[in-house]
Coordinates of C-alpha atoms and ligand atoms in Angstrom, one line a residue:
V6 CA 153.4 101.4 -135.6
I7 CA 151.1 98.8 -137.3
R8 CA 150.6 98.7 -141.0
C9 CA 147.3 97.3 -142.0
R10 CA 144.4 97.9 -144.4
A11 CA 141.5 100.4 -143.9
A12 CA 138.7 101.9 -145.9
V13 CA 139.6 105.6 -146.2
A14 CA 137.1 108.2 -147.2
W15 CA 139.2 111.0 -148.9
A16 CA 136.2 113.2 -149.6
P17 CA 132.4 112.8 -149.5
G18 CA 131.5 109.8 -151.5
K19 CA 135.2 108.8 -152.3
L20 CA 136.0 105.5 -150.4
S21 CA 138.9 103.3 -151.2
V22 CA 140.9 100.5 -149.4
E23 CA 144.4 101.7 -148.5
E24 CA 147.4 100.6 -146.5
V25 CA 147.4 102.8 -143.4
E26 CA 149.7 103.2 -140.4
V27 CA 148.2 102.9 -137.0
A28 CA 150.3 104.5 -134.1
P29 CA 150.6 102.8 -130.6
P30 CA 148.0 103.9 -128.1
K31 CA 149.0 106.9 -125.9
A32 CA 148.1 107.2 -122.2
G33 CA 144.5 106.3 -121.5
E34 CA 144.0 104.7 -125.1
V35 CA 143.5 101.2 -126.4
R36 CA 144.6 99.8 -129.7
I37 CA 142.1 97.1 -131.0
K38 CA 142.4 94.5 -133.7
I39 CA 139.0 94.8 -135.4
V40 CA 137.7 91.3 -136.3
A41 CA 134.2 92.2 -137.6
T42 CA 132.3 95.2 -138.5
G43 CA 128.8 96.0 -139.6
I44 CA 127.7 98.7 -141.9
C45 CA 125.1 101.1 -140.4
H46 CA 123.2 103.7 -142.4
T47 CA 125.0 106.4 -140.3
D48 CA 128.3 105.4 -142.0
D49 CA 126.5 106.5 -145.3
H50 CA 125.4 109.7 -143.8
G51 CA 128.9 110.3 -142.7
L52 CA 130.3 109.4 -146.1
K53 CA 127.9 111.9 -147.8
G54 CA 129.2 114.6 -145.5
S55 CA 125.7 115.1 -143.9
L56 CA 126.8 114.4 -140.3
P57 CA 127.9 117.2 -138.0
N58 CA 131.6 117.2 -136.9
V59 CA 133.0 114.7 -139.4
E60 CA 136.3 115.7 -141.2
F61 CA 137.8 114.2 -144.3
P62 CA 139.9 112.2 -145.0
V63 CA 138.4 109.8 -142.4
I64 CA 138.2 106.1 -141.7
P65 CA 134.5 105.4 -141.2
G66 CA 132.7 102.5 -139.5
H67 CA 131.3 102.4 -135.9
E68 CA 129.7 98.9 -135.5
G69 CA 132.6 96.7 -134.8
A70 CA 134.0 94.1 -132.4
G71 CA 137.6 93.0 -131.8
I72 CA 140.4 92.1 -129.5
V73 CA 142.6 94.4 -127.5
E74 CA 146.1 94.4 -129.1
S75 CA 147.9 96.8 -126.7
I76 CA 147.1 99.4 -124.1
G77 CA 148.5 102.8 -123.2
E78 CA 149.8 104.0 -119.9
G79 CA 147.2 104.1 -117.1
V80 CA 144.7 101.8 -118.8
T81 CA 143.1 99.4 -116.2
T82 CA 139.7 98.2 -117.4
V83 CA 140.9 96.1 -120.4
K84 CA 144.1 94.2 -121.2
P85 CA 145.7 92.7 -124.4
G86 CA 143.6 89.6 -125.5
D87 CA 140.2 90.9 -124.2
K88 CA 137.4 90.8 -126.6
V89 CA 135.8 94.2 -126.7
I90 CA 133.2 96.4 -128.6
P91 CA 134.3 100.0 -129.2
L92 CA 131.5 102.5 -128.3
C93 CA 130.4 105.1 -130.8
L94 CA 128.8 106.9 -127.8
P95 CA 131.4 107.1 -125.1
Q96 CA 130.8 106.8 -121.3
C97 CA 133.3 109.1 -119.7
G98 CA 131.4 108.4 -116.4
E99 CA 132.1 111.9 -115.2
C100 CA 129.9 114.4 -117.1
S101 CA 126.4 115.2 -115.7
F102 CA 124.7 113.1 -118.4
C103 CA 126.9 110.1 -117.6
Q104 CA 126.1 110.4 -113.9
N105 CA 122.3 110.6 -114.6
P106 CA 120.9 107.0 -114.7
E107 CA 118.2 108.3 -117.1
S108 CA 120.7 109.2 -119.7
N109 CA 123.3 107.4 -121.8
F110 CA 124.3 110.5 -123.8
C111 CA 127.8 111.3 -122.8
Q112 CA 128.8 114.9 -123.3
K113 CA 132.0 113.8 -125.0
S114 CA 129.9 112.4 -127.9
H115 CA 130.3 113.8 -131.4
I116 CA 127.2 115.9 -131.2
S117 CA 128.6 118.0 -128.4
E118 CA 132.3 117.8 -129.3
P119 CA 134.0 116.7 -132.6
Q120 CA 135.4 113.1 -132.4
N121 CA 137.5 113.4 -135.6
L122 CA 140.7 113.5 -133.5
L123 CA 141.4 111.6 -130.3
P124 CA 140.9 113.7 -127.0
D125 CA 144.5 115.0 -127.2
K126 CA 143.6 116.5 -130.6
T127 CA 145.9 114.3 -132.6
S128 CA 145.2 111.3 -134.8
R129 CA 146.7 107.8 -134.7
F130 CA 146.1 107.1 -138.5
S131 CA 148.1 108.1 -141.4
C132 CA 148.2 107.1 -145.0
K133 CA 150.5 108.2 -147.8
G134 CA 152.1 110.8 -145.4
K135 CA 148.6 112.4 -144.7
Q136 CA 146.9 112.5 -141.3
I137 CA 143.6 110.6 -141.5
H138 CA 140.8 111.5 -139.2
H139 CA 139.0 109.2 -136.7
F140 CA 135.2 108.7 -137.0
L141 CA 133.1 108.9 -133.8
W142 CA 136.5 107.8 -132.2
V143 CA 136.0 104.2 -133.3
S144 CA 136.7 103.9 -137.1
T145 CA 135.9 100.2 -137.4
F146 CA 136.6 100.1 -141.2
A147 CA 140.2 99.5 -140.3
E148 CA 142.0 96.3 -139.3
Y149 CA 143.4 98.1 -136.2
T150 CA 142.0 101.2 -134.5
V151 CA 142.9 103.3 -131.4
V152 CA 140.2 104.6 -129.0
P153 CA 140.0 106.2 -125.6
E154 CA 139.6 103.7 -122.7
Y155 CA 136.2 105.1 -121.9
T156 CA 134.9 104.1 -125.3
V157 CA 135.5 100.4 -124.9
A158 CA 133.2 97.7 -123.5
K159 CA 134.8 94.4 -122.5
I160 CA 132.6 91.5 -123.6
D161 CA 132.4 87.8 -122.8
A162 CA 135.4 85.7 -124.0
A163 CA 133.0 83.4 -125.8
A164 CA 131.1 86.0 -127.8
P165 CA 131.2 85.4 -131.5
L166 CA 132.7 88.6 -132.9
D167 CA 131.0 88.5 -136.3
K168 CA 127.6 88.5 -134.7
V169 CA 128.1 90.7 -131.6
C170 CA 129.6 93.6 -133.6
L171 CA 125.9 94.6 -134.1
F172 CA 125.8 95.6 -130.4
G173 CA 128.2 98.4 -131.5
C174 CA 125.2 100.3 -133.0
G175 CA 122.3 98.9 -134.9
F176 CA 121.1 96.3 -132.4
S177 CA 121.6 98.3 -129.2
T178 CA 119.9 101.3 -130.9
G179 CA 116.8 99.6 -132.0
Y180 CA 116.3 97.2 -129.1
G181 CA 117.1 100.0 -126.6
A182 CA 114.7 102.4 -128.3
A183 CA 111.9 100.0 -127.5
I184 CA 113.0 98.9 -124.0
N185 CA 114.8 102.0 -122.6
T186 CA 113.5 105.0 -124.5
A187 CA 109.8 104.2 -125.3
K188 CA 109.6 101.7 -122.3
V189 CA 107.1 99.6 -124.3
R190 CA 104.5 98.0 -122.1
P191 CA 103.1 94.4 -122.3
G192 CA 100.0 94.2 -124.5
S193 CA 100.6 97.4 -126.3
T194 CA 100.5 98.1 -130.0
C195 CA 103.6 99.3 -131.9
A196 CA 104.5 100.6 -135.4
V197 CA 108.1 100.4 -136.6
F198 CA 108.9 102.5 -139.7
G199 CA 112.0 101.2 -141.6
L200 CA 113.2 97.6 -141.4
G201 CA 117.0 98.0 -141.7
G202 CA 119.3 96.7 -138.9
V203 CA 117.9 99.3 -136.6
G204 CA 114.1 98.8 -137.4
L205 CA 114.4 95.1 -137.1
S206 CA 116.1 95.4 -133.7
V207 CA 113.1 97.6 -132.6
V208 CA 110.8 94.8 -133.6
M209 CA 112.8 92.5 -131.4
G210 CA 112.6 95.0 -128.5
C211 CA 108.9 95.5 -128.8
K212 CA 108.4 91.7 -128.9
A213 CA 110.6 91.2 -125.8
A214 CA 108.6 93.9 -124.1
G215 CA 105.4 91.9 -124.6
A216 CA 103.7 94.1 -127.2
S217 CA 100.6 92.4 -128.6
R218 CA 100.7 93.9 -132.0
I219 CA 103.8 95.1 -134.0
I220 CA 103.1 96.6 -137.3
A221 CA 106.2 96.8 -139.5
V222 CA 106.3 99.5 -142.2
D223 CA 108.8 99.5 -145.2
I224 CA 108.6 100.4 -148.9
N225 CA 110.8 97.3 -149.5
K226 CA 108.6 94.3 -149.1
D227 CA 111.7 91.9 -149.2
K228 CA 112.2 93.1 -145.6
F229 CA 108.9 91.6 -144.4
A230 CA 109.9 87.9 -144.1
K231 CA 112.7 88.8 -141.7
A232 CA 110.4 91.2 -139.7
K233 CA 107.8 88.5 -139.3
E234 CA 110.4 86.1 -138.2
L235 CA 111.5 88.5 -135.4
G236 CA 108.1 89.3 -134.1
A237 CA 106.2 91.6 -136.5
T238 CA 102.4 90.7 -136.5
D239 CA 101.6 92.8 -139.6
C240 CA 103.8 94.2 -142.4
I241 CA 102.6 97.0 -144.7
N242 CA 104.0 99.0 -147.6
P243 CA 103.0 102.6 -147.7
R244 CA 103.0 102.4 -151.6
D245 CA 100.1 99.9 -151.5
F246 CA 97.7 102.6 -150.1
Q247 CA 96.2 105.7 -151.7
K248 CA 96.0 107.5 -148.3
P249 CA 98.7 108.5 -145.9
I250 CA 100.3 105.7 -143.9
Q251 CA 99.3 107.4 -140.6
E252 CA 95.6 107.1 -141.6
V253 CA 96.1 103.4 -142.5
L254 CA 97.7 102.8 -139.1
T255 CA 95.0 104.7 -137.2
E256 CA 92.3 102.8 -138.9
M257 CA 94.1 99.4 -138.3
T258 CA 94.3 100.1 -134.6
G259 CA 91.3 102.3 -133.7
Q260 CA 92.9 105.4 -132.4
G261 CA 96.6 105.0 -133.4
V262 CA 99.4 102.8 -131.9
D263 CA 100.7 103.2 -128.3
Y264 CA 104.3 103.4 -129.6
S265 CA 105.8 104.4 -133.0
F266 CA 109.3 104.4 -134.1
E267 CA 111.0 106.1 -137.0
A268 CA 114.2 104.1 -138.2
I269 CA 114.6 105.7 -141.6
G270 CA 115.8 109.2 -141.4
H271 CA 113.3 111.2 -143.5
A272 CA 111.3 114.3 -142.3
D273 CA 108.1 113.0 -143.9
T274 CA 108.2 109.6 -142.2
M275 CA 109.1 111.3 -138.9
I276 CA 105.9 113.3 -139.1
A277 CA 104.0 110.1 -140.3
A278 CA 105.4 108.2 -137.3
L279 CA 104.4 110.9 -134.9
A280 CA 100.8 111.1 -136.2
S281 CA 100.5 107.3 -136.1
C282 CA 100.7 107.0 -132.3
N283 CA 97.5 107.9 -130.4
M284 CA 96.8 111.5 -129.7
S285 CA 96.5 111.2 -125.9
T286 CA 99.1 108.9 -124.6
G287 CA 101.0 107.8 -127.8
V288 CA 104.9 107.9 -127.7
C289 CA 106.9 108.4 -130.8
V290 CA 110.7 107.7 -130.8
M291 CA 112.8 109.4 -133.4
I292 CA 115.8 107.1 -134.3
G293 CA 116.6 107.9 -137.9
E294 CA 119.1 110.7 -138.6
L295 CA 118.3 113.6 -140.8
D296 CA 121.0 115.6 -142.6
S297 CA 122.7 118.0 -140.3
G298 CA 121.0 121.4 -140.5
S299 CA 117.6 120.1 -141.7
E300 CA 114.4 121.0 -140.0
I301 CA 111.0 119.5 -139.5
S302 CA 107.8 121.4 -139.2
I303 CA 104.7 119.9 -137.6
D304 CA 101.2 120.9 -136.6
P305 CA 101.6 121.6 -132.9
T306 CA 98.2 120.1 -132.3
L307 CA 99.9 116.7 -132.7
L308 CA 101.7 117.3 -129.4
L309 CA 99.1 119.5 -127.6
I310 CA 96.7 116.8 -126.7
G311 CA 99.4 114.6 -125.0
R312 CA 101.6 112.7 -127.4
T313 CA 105.2 112.5 -126.5
W314 CA 107.9 112.8 -129.1
K315 CA 111.3 111.6 -128.0
G316 CA 114.7 110.9 -129.5
T317 CA 117.2 108.2 -128.8
A318 CA 121.0 107.9 -129.1
L319 CA 122.3 104.3 -129.3
G320 CA 118.9 103.2 -127.6
G321 CA 119.4 105.1 -124.4
Ligands
NAD8 P1 118.9 101.0 -143.4 O1 119.1 101.9 -144.6 O2 119.5 99.7 -143.3 O3 117.3 100.7 -143.3 C1 116.3 101.8 -143.6 C2 115.0 101.0 -144.0 O4 114.0 102.1 -144.3 C3 115.2 100.3 -145.3 O5 114.6 99.0 -145.2 C4 114.4 101.0 -146.4 O6 113.7 100.3 -147.4 C5 113.3 101.7 -145.4 N1 112.7 103.0 -146.1 C6 113.4 104.0 -146.7 N2 112.4 104.9 -147.1 C7 111.3 104.6 -146.6 C8 110.0 105.1 -146.6 N3 109.8 106.3 -147.2 N4 109.0 104.5 -146.0 C9 109.2 103.3 -145.3 N5 110.4 102.7 -145.3 C10 111.4 103.3 -145.9 O7 119.2 101.9 -142.2 P2 119.6 101.5 -140.6 O8 121.1 101.2 -140.6 O9 118.7 100.5 -140.1 O10 119.5 102.9 -139.9 C11 118.2 103.6 -139.9 C12 118.3 105.0 -139.5 O11 118.7 105.1 -138.1 C13 119.4 105.8 -140.3 O12 118.9 107.2 -140.4 C14 120.6 105.8 -139.3 O13 121.4 107.0 -139.5 C15 119.8 106.0 -138.0 N6 120.6 105.5 -136.8 C16 120.4 106.3 -135.7 C17 121.0 105.9 -134.5 C18 120.8 106.6 -133.2 O14 121.5 106.4 -132.2 N7 119.7 107.4 -133.1 C19 121.8 104.8 -134.5 C20 122.0 104.0 -135.6 C21 121.3 104.4 -136.8
ZN9 ZN1 125.2 103.4 -136.4

């Protein structure tokens, strides 16, 4: 058993750094020394209690990178000393979604099955005599974590862990949303709503795909310099306009953009993003997460003429 520090959320909104015990990996599991972790907005959704299948007390965090410390019986794909990224979306390789090259959504993910305990339905974390739950099986806000072997990706030994931890969620999600989910085409126009870690990575994906115009949308203008550095051609703040942002984008581009992305997580911006792509061939990708149980209502005409509305998990 390893004793180390971790951020424990005892209840929604109640996070504190504690000394925790991390049990050794059982068969098919890997114990990882987490070297770096990012903070994704989904951690905040989880902390507020608005994600499905999260149970308190829990160690959040799902955007980390580290080094394998030990392996359980039968583990063959990684060994102690390997640099790895734990995956908040597993790849069991056996379910029908894993076997479909068009899908990355493993059926062992938290939306189909709770990941608050490891697959054998026990936890490897405890604190002050209490069992602590896992988060998305990865719990990177801990100095050591235990995950199933099929939720670990081995990475290059030279990779700088403080940078590549973003591959654990934000970067892969945004970049993949543009490349894999939308399949942005060269010369196309794009609109990106929300310029956090995810939205900025969408901007990078659109640029890499050869988009000719990338319009970045945020209510925080401090995000614009970074967005421009990464490839945004225009940056707009919805609060600078009297009319709805979808009308502004439609006027800026003639008939609406070819691809729009929502990387915020609000119902109104999801509808605005959908209405911002052109009514015939436009593709809108929903990335932001709404509180579990919430609903969106739209005018069906938005889809009737040919728009496509898609979602993405970890960028497909
Ligand atoms: P973030 O909080 O860092 O960034 C959100 C950005 O949206 C901020 O810059 C904020 O100023 C801006 N914003 C807020 N309200 C706005 C509004 N009304 N109009 C325009 N801009 C507005 O968040 P993040 O970590 O980049 O994550 C973004 C969203 O993506 C979250 O909902 C997160 O849960 C979700 N997410 C989804 C996946 C997935 O696999 N689908 C993966 C990671 C994150
Ligand atoms: Zn995330």
